[in-house]
mmCIF file of C-alpha atoms in Angstrom:
data_model
loop_
_atom_site.group_PDB
_atom_site.id
_atom_site.type_symbol
_atom_site.label_atom_id
_atom_site.label_comp_id
_atom_site.label_asym_id
_atom_site.label_seq_id
_atom_site.Cartn_x
_atom_site.Cartn_y
_atom_site.Cartn_z
ATOM 1 C CA MET J 121 -6.794 38.823 66.435
ATOM 2 C CA ALA J 122 -3.627 38.764 68.769
ATOM 3 C CA ALA J 123 -1.424 41.584 68.448
ATOM 4 C CA PRO J 124 1.904 41.206 66.575
ATOM 5 C CA TYR J 125 5.161 40.344 68.505
ATOM 6 C CA VAL J 126 8.456 41.618 67.948
ATOM 7 C CA ILE J 127 11.691 39.645 69.420
ATOM 8 C CA THR J 128 13.855 41.850 71.647
ATOM 9 C CA ARG J 129 16.532 41.037 74.062
ATOM 10 C CA ARG J 130 14.132 41.431 76.928
ATOM 11 C CA GLY J 131 11.369 39.253 75.048
ATOM 12 C CA ALA J 132 8.435 39.692 73.066
ATOM 13 C CA LEU J 133 6.728 43.073 72.890
ATOM 14 C CA PRO J 134 3.093 42.566 71.977
ATOM 15 C CA GLY J 135 1.387 45.112 69.640
ATOM 16 C CA ALA J 136 5.009 46.419 68.705
ATOM 17 C CA THR J 137 5.881 46.341 64.795
ATOM 18 C CA CYS J 138 9.188 46.952 63.214
ATOM 19 C CA GLU J 139 8.381 50.510 62.154
ATOM 20 C CA GLY J 140 7.063 51.433 65.636
ATOM 21 C CA ARG J 141 10.302 49.956 67.312
ATOM 22 C CA ARG J 142 12.581 51.766 64.924
ATOM 23 C CA ARG J 143 10.540 55.272 65.861
ATOM 24 C CA ALA J 144 10.868 54.204 69.566
ATOM 25 C CA GLY J 145 14.522 53.210 69.482
ATOM 26 C CA GLY J 146 16.178 55.646 67.435
ATOM 27 C CA ALA J 147 18.229 55.120 64.349
ATOM 28 C CA GLY J 148 21.302 54.016 66.592
ATOM 29 C CA SER J 149 19.317 51.863 68.892
ATOM 30 C CA GLN J 150 19.922 47.981 68.873
ATOM 31 C CA LEU J 151 16.436 48.033 70.149
ATOM 32 C CA GLY J 152 14.918 49.532 67.251
ATOM 33 C CA ALA J 153 16.776 46.914 64.805
ATOM 34 C CA CYS J 154 14.302 44.267 63.076
ATOM 35 C CA PRO J 155 15.813 40.888 63.249
ATOM 36 C CA VAL J 156 16.191 39.027 60.118
ATOM 37 C CA HIS J 157 15.752 35.343 60.042
ATOM 38 C CA PRO J 158 19.379 33.302 59.217
ATOM 39 C CA ARG J 159 17.568 31.672 56.329
ATOM 40 C CA ARG J 160 16.801 35.087 54.741
ATOM 41 C CA LYS J 161 20.359 36.084 55.088
ATOM 42 C CA MET J 162 21.355 33.115 53.105
ATOM 43 C CA ALA J 163 18.521 33.278 50.551
ATOM 44 C CA LEU J 164 20.174 36.457 48.751
ATOM 45 C CA PRO J 165 23.780 35.236 48.439
ATOM 46 C CA PHE J 166 22.556 31.764 47.158
ATOM 47 C CA ALA J 167 20.045 33.476 44.534
ATOM 48 C CA ARG J 168 23.226 35.381 43.428
ATOM 49 C CA SER J 169 25.314 32.331 43.067
ATOM 50 C CA LEU J 170 22.523 30.599 41.213
ATOM 51 C CA CYS J 171 22.083 33.310 38.656
ATOM 52 C CA LEU J 172 25.986 33.859 38.194
ATOM 53 C CA CYS J 173 26.375 29.846 37.685
ATOM 54 C CA ARG J 174 23.440 30.103 35.053
ATOM 55 C CA ARG J 175 25.054 32.961 33.435
ATOM 56 C CA GLY J 176 28.417 30.977 33.067
ATOM 57 C CA ALA J 177 26.491 27.842 31.915
ATOM 58 C CA LYS J 178 24.994 29.884 29.383
ATOM 59 C CA ARG J 179 28.233 31.768 28.519
ATOM 60 C CA LEU J 180 30.227 28.499 28.061
ATOM 61 C CA GLY J 181 27.499 26.961 26.120
ATOM 62 C CA VAL J 182 27.711 29.854 23.665
ATOM 63 C CA ALA J 183 31.318 29.514 23.555
ATOM 64 C CA ALA J 184 31.491 25.811 22.628
ATOM 65 C CA ALA J 185 28.753 26.393 19.949
ATOM 66 C CA GLU J 186 31.066 28.992 18.558
ATOM 67 C CA ALA J 187 34.096 26.866 18.675
ATOM 68 C CA ARG J 188 31.895 24.337 16.520
ATOM 69 C CA ARG J 189 30.956 26.931 14.150
ATOM 70 C CA GLY J 190 32.794 26.695 10.898
ATOM 71 C CA ILE J 191 33.630 29.888 8.679
ATOM 72 C CA SER J 192 31.385 32.393 7.397
ATOM 73 C CA PHE J 193 32.157 33.330 3.988
ATOM 74 C CA LYS J 194 30.832 34.905 0.445
ATOM 75 C CA LEU J 195 32.235 34.433 -2.996
ATOM 76 C CA GLU J 196 34.699 37.035 -3.798
ATOM 77 C CA GLU J 197 33.547 38.755 -7.060
ATOM 78 C CA LYS J 198 37.051 39.921 -7.943
ATOM 79 C CA THR J 199 38.023 36.510 -8.498
ATOM 80 C CA ALA J 200 35.123 35.257 -10.505
ATOM 81 C CA HIS J 201 35.516 34.029 -14.213
ATOM 82 C CA SER J 202 33.662 36.263 -16.687
ATOM 83 C CA THR J 203 31.212 33.668 -17.449
ATOM 84 C CA LEU J 204 30.149 33.407 -13.826
ATOM 85 C CA LEU J 205 27.234 35.739 -12.036
ATOM 86 C CA LEU J 206 27.282 36.051 -8.512
ATOM 87 C CA PHE J 207 23.811 36.367 -6.562
ATOM 88 C CA LYS J 208 21.953 36.395 -3.318
ATOM 89 C CA GLY J 209 24.426 38.435 -1.555
ATOM 90 C CA ASP J 210 27.519 36.807 -3.345
ATOM 91 C CA THR J 211 26.561 33.642 -1.641
ATOM 92 C CA GLY J 212 25.534 31.996 -4.877
ATOM 93 C CA VAL J 213 27.055 31.731 -8.275
ATOM 94 C CA LYS J 214 25.422 30.773 -11.481
ATOM 95 C CA TYR J 215 26.866 30.042 -15.273
ATOM 96 C CA GLY J 216 26.130 32.016 -18.216
ATOM 97 C CA MET J 217 27.075 30.652 -21.641
ATOM 98 C CA VAL J 218 28.136 34.091 -22.682
ATOM 99 C CA GLY J 219 28.731 35.805 -19.471
ATOM 100 C CA LEU J 220 30.114 39.371 -18.842
ATOM 101 C CA GLU J 221 32.034 40.980 -21.466
ATOM 102 C CA PRO J 222 35.856 40.860 -20.142
ATOM 103 C CA THR J 223 36.378 44.423 -21.202
ATOM 104 C CA LYS J 224 33.724 45.620 -18.923
ATOM 105 C CA LEU J 225 35.113 43.723 -16.126
ATOM 106 C CA ALA J 226 37.691 45.492 -13.553
ATOM 107 C CA LEU J 227 41.233 44.512 -14.466
ATOM 108 C CA ASN J 228 43.005 42.647 -11.487
ATOM 109 C CA VAL J 229 45.189 39.938 -10.969
ATOM 110 C CA GLU J 230 42.833 37.916 -8.780
ATOM 111 C CA ARG J 231 40.248 37.231 -11.606
ATOM 112 C CA PHE J 232 40.582 33.697 -13.072
ATOM 113 C CA ARG J 233 41.002 34.089 -16.790
ATOM 114 C CA GLU J 234 40.623 30.578 -18.432
ATOM 115 C CA TRP J 235 38.502 28.658 -16.134
ATOM 116 C CA ALA J 236 34.842 29.151 -15.015
ATOM 117 C CA VAL J 237 36.205 29.531 -11.173
ATOM 118 C CA VAL J 238 35.464 31.638 -8.027
ATOM 119 C CA LEU J 239 37.063 31.656 -4.795
ATOM 120 C CA ALA J 240 35.469 32.546 -1.352
ATOM 121 C CA ASP J 241 36.531 35.653 0.622
ATOM 122 C CA THR J 242 37.893 33.972 3.793
ATOM 123 C CA ALA J 243 40.989 31.892 4.195
ATOM 124 C CA VAL J 244 41.586 28.810 6.707
ATOM 125 C CA THR J 245 44.348 28.524 8.615
ATOM 126 C CA SER J 246 43.324 26.177 11.405
ATOM 127 C CA GLY J 247 40.265 24.339 12.775
ATOM 128 C CA ARG J 248 37.503 22.004 11.695
ATOM 129 C CA HIS J 249 34.861 23.980 9.090
ATOM 130 C CA TYR J 250 31.707 22.445 7.637
ATOM 131 C CA TRP J 251 29.521 24.340 5.045
ATOM 132 C CA GLU J 252 27.053 23.165 2.622
ATOM 133 C CA VAL J 253 26.415 23.844 -1.130
ATOM 134 C CA THR J 254 22.765 23.628 -2.732
ATOM 135 C CA VAL J 255 22.979 22.361 -6.342
ATOM 136 C CA LYS J 256 20.473 23.826 -8.958
ATOM 137 C CA ARG J 257 20.292 22.408 -12.621
ATOM 138 C CA SER J 258 24.119 21.824 -12.676
ATOM 139 C CA GLN J 259 25.220 18.578 -14.265
ATOM 140 C CA GLN J 260 29.016 19.468 -13.875
ATOM 141 C CA PHE J 261 30.899 21.502 -11.391
ATOM 142 C CA ARG J 262 33.659 21.350 -8.684
ATOM 143 C CA ILE J 263 33.756 22.145 -4.998
ATOM 144 C CA GLY J 264 36.322 22.000 -2.754
ATOM 145 C CA VAL J 265 39.486 24.280 -1.317
ATOM 146 C CA ALA J 266 42.329 25.918 -2.868
ATOM 147 C CA ASP J 267 45.594 27.723 -1.797
ATOM 148 C CA VAL J 268 44.771 31.427 -1.764
ATOM 149 C CA ASP J 269 47.435 32.227 -4.242
ATOM 150 C CA MET J 270 46.870 29.301 -6.953
ATOM 151 C CA SER J 271 47.415 30.413 -10.660
ATOM 152 C CA ARG J 272 44.496 32.112 -12.005
ATOM 153 C CA ASP J 273 45.311 30.423 -15.389
ATOM 154 C CA SER J 274 44.574 27.288 -13.916
ATOM 155 C CA CYS J 275 41.365 25.237 -12.648
ATOM 156 C CA ILE J 276 40.611 23.715 -9.486
ATOM 157 C CA GLY J 277 41.373 20.214 -9.715
ATOM 158 C CA VAL J 278 43.960 20.336 -12.483
ATOM 159 C CA ASP J 279 46.962 21.707 -10.450
ATOM 160 C CA ASP J 280 48.400 20.325 -7.130
ATOM 161 C CA ARG J 281 47.433 23.174 -5.073
ATOM 162 C CA SER J 282 43.746 22.501 -4.862
ATOM 163 C CA TRP J 283 41.704 19.483 -3.612
ATOM 164 C CA VAL J 284 38.169 19.078 -5.004
ATOM 165 C CA PHE J 285 35.137 16.792 -5.424
ATOM 166 C CA THR J 286 33.845 16.906 -9.083
ATOM 167 C CA TYR J 287 30.413 16.031 -10.382
ATOM 168 C CA ALA J 288 30.157 15.317 -14.094
ATOM 169 C CA GLN J 289 28.123 12.667 -16.187
ATOM 170 C CA ARG J 290 26.081 11.736 -13.090
ATOM 171 C CA LYS J 291 29.045 10.443 -11.130
ATOM 172 C CA TRP J 292 31.303 11.748 -8.481
ATOM 173 C CA TYR J 293 35.150 11.956 -8.414
ATOM 174 C CA THR J 294 37.963 13.208 -6.172
ATOM 175 C CA MET J 295 40.135 15.210 -8.338
ATOM 176 C CA LEU J 296 44.120 16.572 -7.774
ATOM 177 C CA ALA J 297 46.703 17.486 -10.256
ATOM 178 C CA ASN J 298 44.255 16.332 -13.147
ATOM 179 C CA GLU J 299 43.809 13.099 -11.831
ATOM 180 C CA LYS J 300 40.450 11.733 -10.802
ATOM 181 C CA ALA J 301 39.304 8.876 -8.626
ATOM 182 C CA PRO J 302 35.779 7.661 -8.422
ATOM 183 C CA VAL J 303 33.576 8.293 -5.269
ATOM 184 C CA GLU J 304 30.983 5.729 -4.587
ATOM 185 C CA GLY J 305 27.657 5.819 -2.642
ATOM 186 C CA MET J 306 26.729 9.376 -3.527
ATOM 187 C CA GLY J 307 23.806 9.849 -6.188
ATOM 188 C CA GLN J 308 22.688 12.985 -7.993
ATOM 189 C CA PRO J 309 22.907 15.847 -5.463
ATOM 190 C CA GLU J 310 20.446 18.546 -4.203
ATOM 191 C CA LYS J 311 22.569 19.681 -1.273
ATOM 192 C CA VAL J 312 26.239 18.324 -0.189
ATOM 193 C CA GLY J 313 28.416 19.183 2.372
ATOM 194 C CA LEU J 314 32.021 19.480 3.050
ATOM 195 C CA LEU J 315 33.913 19.143 6.254
ATOM 196 C CA LEU J 316 37.522 20.639 6.170
ATOM 197 C CA GLU J 317 39.794 19.473 8.901
ATOM 198 C CA TYR J 318 43.230 21.464 8.587
ATOM 199 C CA GLU J 319 45.513 20.185 11.034
ATOM 200 C CA ALA J 320 44.143 16.458 10.115
ATOM 201 C CA GLN J 321 44.877 17.406 6.539
ATOM 202 C CA LYS J 322 41.685 16.187 5.288
ATOM 203 C CA LEU J 323 38.721 17.223 2.958
ATOM 204 C CA SER J 324 35.492 15.173 3.254
ATOM 205 C CA LEU J 325 32.379 15.002 1.061
ATOM 206 C CA VAL J 326 29.346 14.755 3.437
ATOM 207 C CA ASP J 327 25.775 13.185 2.529
ATOM 208 C CA VAL J 328 23.696 15.899 4.114
ATOM 209 C CA SER J 329 20.492 13.619 4.228
ATOM 210 C CA ARG J 330 22.100 11.333 6.713
ATOM 211 C CA ILE J 331 24.858 13.352 7.941
ATOM 212 C CA ALA J 332 27.734 10.744 6.842
ATOM 213 C CA VAL J 333 31.129 11.183 5.397
ATOM 214 C CA VAL J 334 30.934 9.534 1.644
ATOM 215 C CA HIS J 335 34.923 10.144 1.089
ATOM 216 C CA THR J 336 37.823 11.480 2.742
ATOM 217 C CA LEU J 337 40.562 13.313 0.470
ATOM 218 C CA GLN J 338 44.230 13.379 1.945
ATOM 219 C CA THR J 339 45.303 16.864 1.447
ATOM 220 C CA ASP J 340 48.793 18.582 1.605
ATOM 221 C CA PHE J 341 47.944 22.248 3.071
ATOM 222 C CA ARG J 342 50.955 24.294 3.300
ATOM 223 C CA GLY J 343 49.392 27.554 4.205
ATOM 224 C CA PRO J 344 46.080 29.305 3.635
ATOM 225 C CA VAL J 345 43.346 27.630 1.924
ATOM 226 C CA VAL J 346 39.838 28.941 0.768
ATOM 227 C CA PRO J 347 36.570 27.296 -0.464
ATOM 228 C CA ALA J 348 36.582 27.018 -4.149
ATOM 229 C CA PHE J 349 33.837 26.168 -6.864
ATOM 230 C CA ALA J 350 33.823 25.622 -10.406
ATOM 231 C CA LEU J 351 30.805 25.000 -12.572
ATOM 232 C CA TRP J 352 29.841 24.949 -16.414
ATOM 233 C CA ASP J 353 26.012 24.981 -16.025
ATOM 234 C CA GLY J 354 23.332 25.743 -13.537
ATOM 235 C CA GLU J 355 23.874 27.269 -9.933
ATOM 236 C CA LEU J 356 25.439 26.678 -6.723
ATOM 237 C CA LEU J 357 24.186 28.203 -3.507
ATOM 238 C CA THR J 358 26.624 28.185 -0.604
ATOM 239 C CA HIS J 359 25.558 27.825 3.190
ATOM 240 C CA SER J 360 28.242 28.720 5.704
ATOM 241 C CA GLY J 361 28.907 29.598 8.874
ATOM 242 C CA LEU J 362 27.441 26.498 10.273
ATOM 243 C CA GLU J 363 28.284 24.238 13.190
ATOM 244 C CA VAL J 364 30.120 20.898 12.297
ATOM 245 C CA PRO J 365 27.291 18.356 12.751
ATOM 246 C CA GLU J 366 27.440 15.895 15.547
ATOM 247 C CA GLY J 367 29.402 12.619 14.703
ATOM 248 C CA LEU J 368 31.309 14.080 11.948
#
């Protein structure tokens, strides 16, 4: 087998290895230096650049996903009427005919006193947000948004500071200031979606089976609003922190 060659200023030295030449040339000797191919010099910076590009793209992707993601909320127990019970980590609400004994509830001005209403614990002041609601054994309920400081003696849909979609007698309606208007194209729900567009002043009911807007309610937001719920039978389970579906 031919002896290995090392390139020097004087040419090739047969039989010399890099390690041997280092010992021969000394630490400061040019003769002792092992040559590095130009392509190898370029490989490391290129690999670093590629890695940085991939990391940057990943971070941009995460940021874009976060921008599409809606609010994450739970139901706020201190607002819940005495006939309502929260469950599954305060993400669900069920109606009880008798409910909790009012005298056993903590007294606070946040609780709804006359109607079976509960509000979420997170307010919205900007952006586009999407959440879903699973309906279980309920034939009469309301879902929407309301001013954070709406009257606790009122019900969502009854006053003019809440905007809701209501389901009753197997039909859907919009409801504002106690006035109802029919909504077509939506049957008995198992799960529905809500799309809130704060700057555009819109609240839309979404058919989750085909990811399509069924009806849009024009709103009049003047300050922070929160997801709001009312029901008179069965259960509602909320799903928040979701990305706004593509196409909406």
